[in-house]
CSV table of C-alpha atoms in Angstrom, one decimal:
chain,number,residue,atom,x,y,z
A,306,MET,CA,-22.4,-94.8,-8.9
A,307,SER,CA,-24.3,-95.6,-5.8
A,308,SER,CA,-24.7,-99.2,-4.6
A,309,ALA,CA,-28.3,-99.3,-5.9
A,310,PHE,CA,-26.9,-99.4,-9.5
A,311,GLU,CA,-25.1,-102.7,-8.8
A,312,TYR,CA,-28.3,-104.5,-9.4
A,313,TRP,CA,-29.1,-102.7,-12.8
A,314,PRO,CA,-31.3,-103.4,-14.8
A,315,ALA,CA,-33.2,-104.9,-11.9
A,316,PRO,CA,-34.1,-102.6,-9.0
A,317,PRO,CA,-32.2,-103.1,-5.8
A,318,PRO,CA,-34.0,-105.4,-3.3
A,319,TRP,CA,-35.0,-102.4,-1.2
A,320,GLY,CA,-36.3,-100.5,-4.2
A,321,TRP,CA,-35.0,-97.2,-5.6
A,322,SER,CA,-35.1,-94.2,-3.2
A,323,VAL,CA,-35.6,-90.5,-4.0
A,324,ASP,CA,-31.9,-89.8,-3.2
A,325,ASP,CA,-30.8,-92.3,-5.9
A,326,LEU,CA,-32.1,-89.9,-8.6
A,327,ASP,CA,-29.5,-87.3,-7.7
A,328,HIS,CA,-26.8,-89.9,-8.4
A,329,LEU,CA,-28.0,-91.1,-11.8
A,330,PRO,CA,-25.2,-91.2,-14.3
A,331,CYS,CA,-25.4,-89.0,-17.5
A,332,GLU,CA,-25.2,-92.1,-19.7
A,333,GLY,CA,-27.0,-95.5,-19.6
A,334,PRO,CA,-25.3,-98.7,-18.4
A,335,ASN,CA,-24.1,-99.4,-22.0
A,336,GLY,CA,-23.1,-95.8,-22.8
A,337,GLU,CA,-26.4,-94.7,-24.1
A,338,PRO,CA,-26.5,-90.8,-24.1
A,339,ASP,CA,-29.1,-89.1,-22.0
A,340,PHE,CA,-30.5,-92.5,-20.9
A,341,PHE,CA,-31.5,-91.2,-17.5
A,342,ARG,CA,-32.5,-87.7,-18.6
A,343,HIS,CA,-36.3,-88.1,-18.4
A,344,VAL,CA,-37.0,-90.5,-15.5
A,345,GLU,CA,-39.3,-90.3,-12.5
A,346,LEU,CA,-39.5,-92.4,-9.4
A,347,ILE,CA,-43.0,-93.7,-8.6
A,348,ASP,CA,-43.5,-96.1,-5.6
A,349,GLY,CA,-39.8,-97.2,-5.8
A,350,ALA,CA,-39.9,-97.9,-9.5
A,351,LEU,CA,-38.0,-95.9,-12.2
A,352,VAL,CA,-40.4,-94.7,-14.9
A,353,PHE,CA,-38.9,-93.6,-18.2
A,354,MET,CA,-40.9,-90.9,-19.9
A,355,ALA,CA,-41.5,-90.9,-23.7
A,356,PRO,CA,-40.4,-88.0,-25.9
A,357,GLN,CA,-42.8,-85.1,-25.8
A,358,GLN,CA,-45.1,-84.1,-28.7
A,359,ARG,CA,-45.0,-80.5,-29.8
A,360,PHE,CA,-48.5,-79.9,-28.4
A,361,HIS,CA,-47.2,-81.0,-25.0
A,362,GLN,CA,-44.1,-78.9,-25.2
A,363,ARG,CA,-46.1,-75.8,-26.2
A,364,LEU,CA,-48.5,-76.1,-23.4
A,365,ILE,CA,-45.7,-76.5,-20.8
A,366,GLN,CA,-44.0,-73.4,-22.1
A,367,GLU,CA,-47.1,-71.2,-22.5
A,368,PHE,CA,-48.8,-72.3,-19.3
A,369,THR,CA,-45.6,-71.8,-17.3
A,370,LYS,CA,-45.2,-68.2,-18.7
A,371,ARG,CA,-48.9,-67.3,-18.1
A,372,LEU,CA,-48.9,-68.7,-14.5
A,373,ASP,CA,-45.7,-67.0,-13.7
A,374,ASP,CA,-46.9,-63.7,-15.1
A,375,GLN,CA,-50.1,-63.7,-13.0
A,376,ALA,CA,-48.8,-65.3,-9.8
A,377,PRO,CA,-48.4,-63.1,-6.7
A,378,GLY,CA,-44.8,-62.2,-5.7
A,379,TYR,CA,-44.5,-65.0,-3.2
A,380,LEU,CA,-45.2,-67.7,-5.8
A,381,ALA,CA,-43.4,-68.8,-9.0
A,382,ALA,CA,-44.2,-71.2,-11.8
A,383,VAL,CA,-41.5,-73.8,-12.7
A,384,HIS,CA,-41.5,-76.7,-15.2
A,385,ARG,CA,-39.9,-80.1,-15.5
A,386,MET,CA,-38.7,-80.1,-11.9
A,387,ASP,CA,-39.1,-83.0,-9.4
A,388,VAL,CA,-41.2,-83.0,-6.3
A,389,LYS,CA,-40.4,-85.3,-3.4
A,390,LEU,CA,-43.6,-86.9,-2.1
A,391,GLY,CA,-42.0,-89.5,0.2
A,392,PRO,CA,-38.9,-91.7,0.4
A,393,ARG,CA,-39.8,-93.7,-2.7
A,394,THR,CA,-41.8,-91.3,-4.8
A,395,ARG,CA,-40.3,-88.4,-6.8
A,396,PRO,CA,-42.3,-87.5,-9.9
A,397,CYS,CA,-41.4,-84.8,-12.4
A,398,PRO,CA,-44.6,-82.9,-13.0
A,399,ASP,CA,-45.0,-80.9,-16.3
A,400,LEU,CA,-45.2,-77.7,-14.2
A,401,MET,CA,-45.8,-76.5,-10.7
A,402,VAL,CA,-46.5,-73.3,-8.8
A,403,ILE,CA,-44.2,-73.2,-5.8
A,404,ASP,CA,-42.9,-70.8,-3.1
A,405,ALA,CA,-40.9,-68.1,-4.8
A,406,GLU,CA,-38.2,-68.5,-2.2
A,407,ALA,CA,-37.7,-72.2,-3.2
A,408,ALA,CA,-37.7,-71.3,-6.9
A,409,ALA,CA,-34.9,-68.7,-6.3
A,410,ASP,CA,-32.5,-71.5,-5.1
A,411,ASN,CA,-30.7,-72.5,-8.3
A,412,ALA,CA,-29.0,-75.5,-6.7
A,413,ARG,CA,-32.3,-77.4,-6.1
A,414,THR,CA,-33.0,-80.6,-7.9
A,415,PHE,CA,-36.4,-81.1,-6.3
A,416,TYR,CA,-39.0,-79.4,-4.2
A,417,GLU,CA,-40.7,-80.6,-1.0
A,418,SER,CA,-44.5,-81.1,-1.3
A,419,ARG,CA,-45.0,-78.4,1.4
A,420,GLU,CA,-43.5,-75.9,-1.1
A,421,VAL,CA,-45.9,-76.8,-3.9
A,422,HIS,CA,-49.3,-75.0,-4.3
A,423,LEU,CA,-50.3,-76.4,-7.7
A,424,VAL,CA,-49.3,-79.3,-9.9
A,425,VAL,CA,-50.2,-79.4,-13.6
A,426,GLU,CA,-49.9,-82.6,-15.6
A,427,ILE,CA,-50.4,-82.6,-19.4
A,428,VAL,CA,-51.6,-86.0,-20.4
A,429,SER,CA,-49.7,-87.8,-23.2
A,430,PRO,CA,-50.7,-91.1,-24.7
A,431,GLU,CA,-48.1,-93.0,-22.7
A,432,SER,CA,-49.0,-91.3,-19.4
A,433,VAL,CA,-52.8,-91.5,-19.3
A,434,GLU,CA,-53.0,-94.0,-16.4
A,435,ARG,CA,-50.4,-92.2,-14.3
A,436,ASP,CA,-51.8,-88.7,-14.9
A,437,ARG,CA,-55.4,-89.7,-14.4
A,438,LYS,CA,-55.1,-92.1,-11.5
A,439,LEU,CA,-51.8,-92.7,-9.8
A,440,LYS,CA,-50.2,-89.2,-9.7
A,441,PRO,CA,-53.2,-87.3,-8.4
A,442,LEU,CA,-53.6,-89.8,-5.6
A,443,ARG,CA,-50.0,-89.4,-4.6
A,444,TYR,CA,-50.1,-85.5,-4.9
A,445,ALA,CA,-53.2,-85.4,-2.7
A,446,GLU,CA,-51.7,-87.8,-0.1
A,447,ALA,CA,-48.7,-85.5,0.1
A,448,GLY,CA,-51.0,-82.5,0.9
A,449,ILE,CA,-50.6,-80.5,-2.4
A,450,PRO,CA,-53.7,-78.3,-2.4
A,451,HIS,CA,-54.4,-77.9,-6.1
A,452,PHE,CA,-54.1,-80.2,-9.2
A,453,TRP,CA,-54.9,-79.5,-12.8
A,454,ARG,CA,-54.9,-82.2,-15.5
A,455,VAL,CA,-54.7,-81.0,-19.1
A,456,GLU,CA,-55.9,-83.2,-22.0
A,457,GLU,CA,-56.1,-82.8,-25.7
A,458,SER,CA,-59.5,-82.7,-27.5
A,459,ASP,CA,-59.5,-82.0,-31.3
A,460,GLY,CA,-56.1,-80.3,-31.0
A,461,ARG,CA,-57.2,-78.0,-28.2
A,462,PRO,CA,-56.5,-78.2,-24.4
A,463,VAL,CA,-59.2,-79.1,-21.9
A,464,VAL,CA,-58.3,-78.4,-18.2
A,465,TYR,CA,-59.7,-80.5,-15.4
A,466,VAL,CA,-59.4,-78.6,-12.1
A,467,TYR,CA,-59.2,-80.2,-8.7
A,468,GLU,CA,-59.0,-78.9,-5.1
A,469,ARG,CA,-57.9,-81.0,-2.2
A,470,ASP,CA,-60.6,-81.5,0.4
A,471,PRO,CA,-58.9,-81.2,3.8
A,472,ALA,CA,-61.5,-83.4,5.5
A,473,THR,CA,-61.0,-86.4,3.2
A,474,GLY,CA,-57.4,-85.7,1.9
A,475,VAL,CA,-58.5,-86.4,-1.7
A,476,TYR,CA,-59.0,-84.2,-4.7
A,477,THR,CA,-62.5,-82.9,-5.5
A,478,PRO,CA,-63.3,-81.8,-9.1
A,479,THR,CA,-64.2,-78.1,-9.3
A,480,GLY,CA,-64.5,-77.6,-13.1
A,481,ILE,CA,-63.8,-78.7,-16.6
A,482,HIS,CA,-62.6,-75.8,-18.8
A,483,HIS,CA,-62.9,-75.6,-22.6
A,484,GLY,CA,-61.6,-72.6,-24.5
A,485,HIS,CA,-61.2,-70.4,-21.4
A,486,LEU,CA,-59.9,-71.0,-17.9
A,487,ALA,CA,-60.7,-68.6,-15.0
A,488,VAL,CA,-60.1,-69.6,-11.4
A,489,GLN,CA,-59.7,-67.8,-8.0
A,490,VAL,CA,-57.4,-70.4,-6.4
A,491,PRO,CA,-54.5,-70.9,-5.7
A,492,PHE,CA,-54.6,-67.3,-7.0
A,493,PRO,CA,-56.7,-65.4,-9.5
A,494,PHE,CA,-55.8,-66.7,-12.9
A,495,GLU,CA,-57.3,-66.4,-16.3
A,496,VAL,CA,-56.2,-67.6,-19.8
A,497,ASP,CA,-57.5,-68.2,-23.3
A,498,LEU,CA,-56.7,-71.9,-23.6
A,499,ASP,CA,-57.0,-72.1,-27.4
A,500,GLN,CA,-54.3,-69.4,-27.7
A,501,LEU,CA,-51.8,-71.5,-25.8
A,502,VAL,CA,-51.3,-73.8,-28.8
A,503,LYS,CA,-51.4,-71.3,-31.7
């Protein structure tokens, strides 16, 4: 255990760092199994993620498959992998499109923001504030060019598409997609959204 865990359950005085996540134990401090299995680091604070609903899980699986199938050879879609945004921020997006060369390295536990072309977050009830406000801000600050937010409406996915404006460094909305998603960036991609959850 690293010295940061000597302060558990309080954070260390200097806050958690991205490197601490690679040293998390398998069990919790009282022997709880998989205690640290679903944890992110946001601005130096550990964020424990709630269990996924089936809707959420299906979208992750189907979106990842469709993106990977349609991506050009130099890109690959991955899911539930961390991205390092700075020394104190390492979220675990639902899925990303990254450099294929980075995806081929099976020893990786996270990717650098410069390797990421698209981040997709699927909003769950416990993550609304993070996925709508905090995470997009951090992804844009790190220079990730594309961000999609997926929300549920009457049991169907709605995709909010954003592109980073290089002049301002913030995301600009480029479309809200119901039923069907078709975009040209970061590569030509098209999908029937309603089929993703059937």
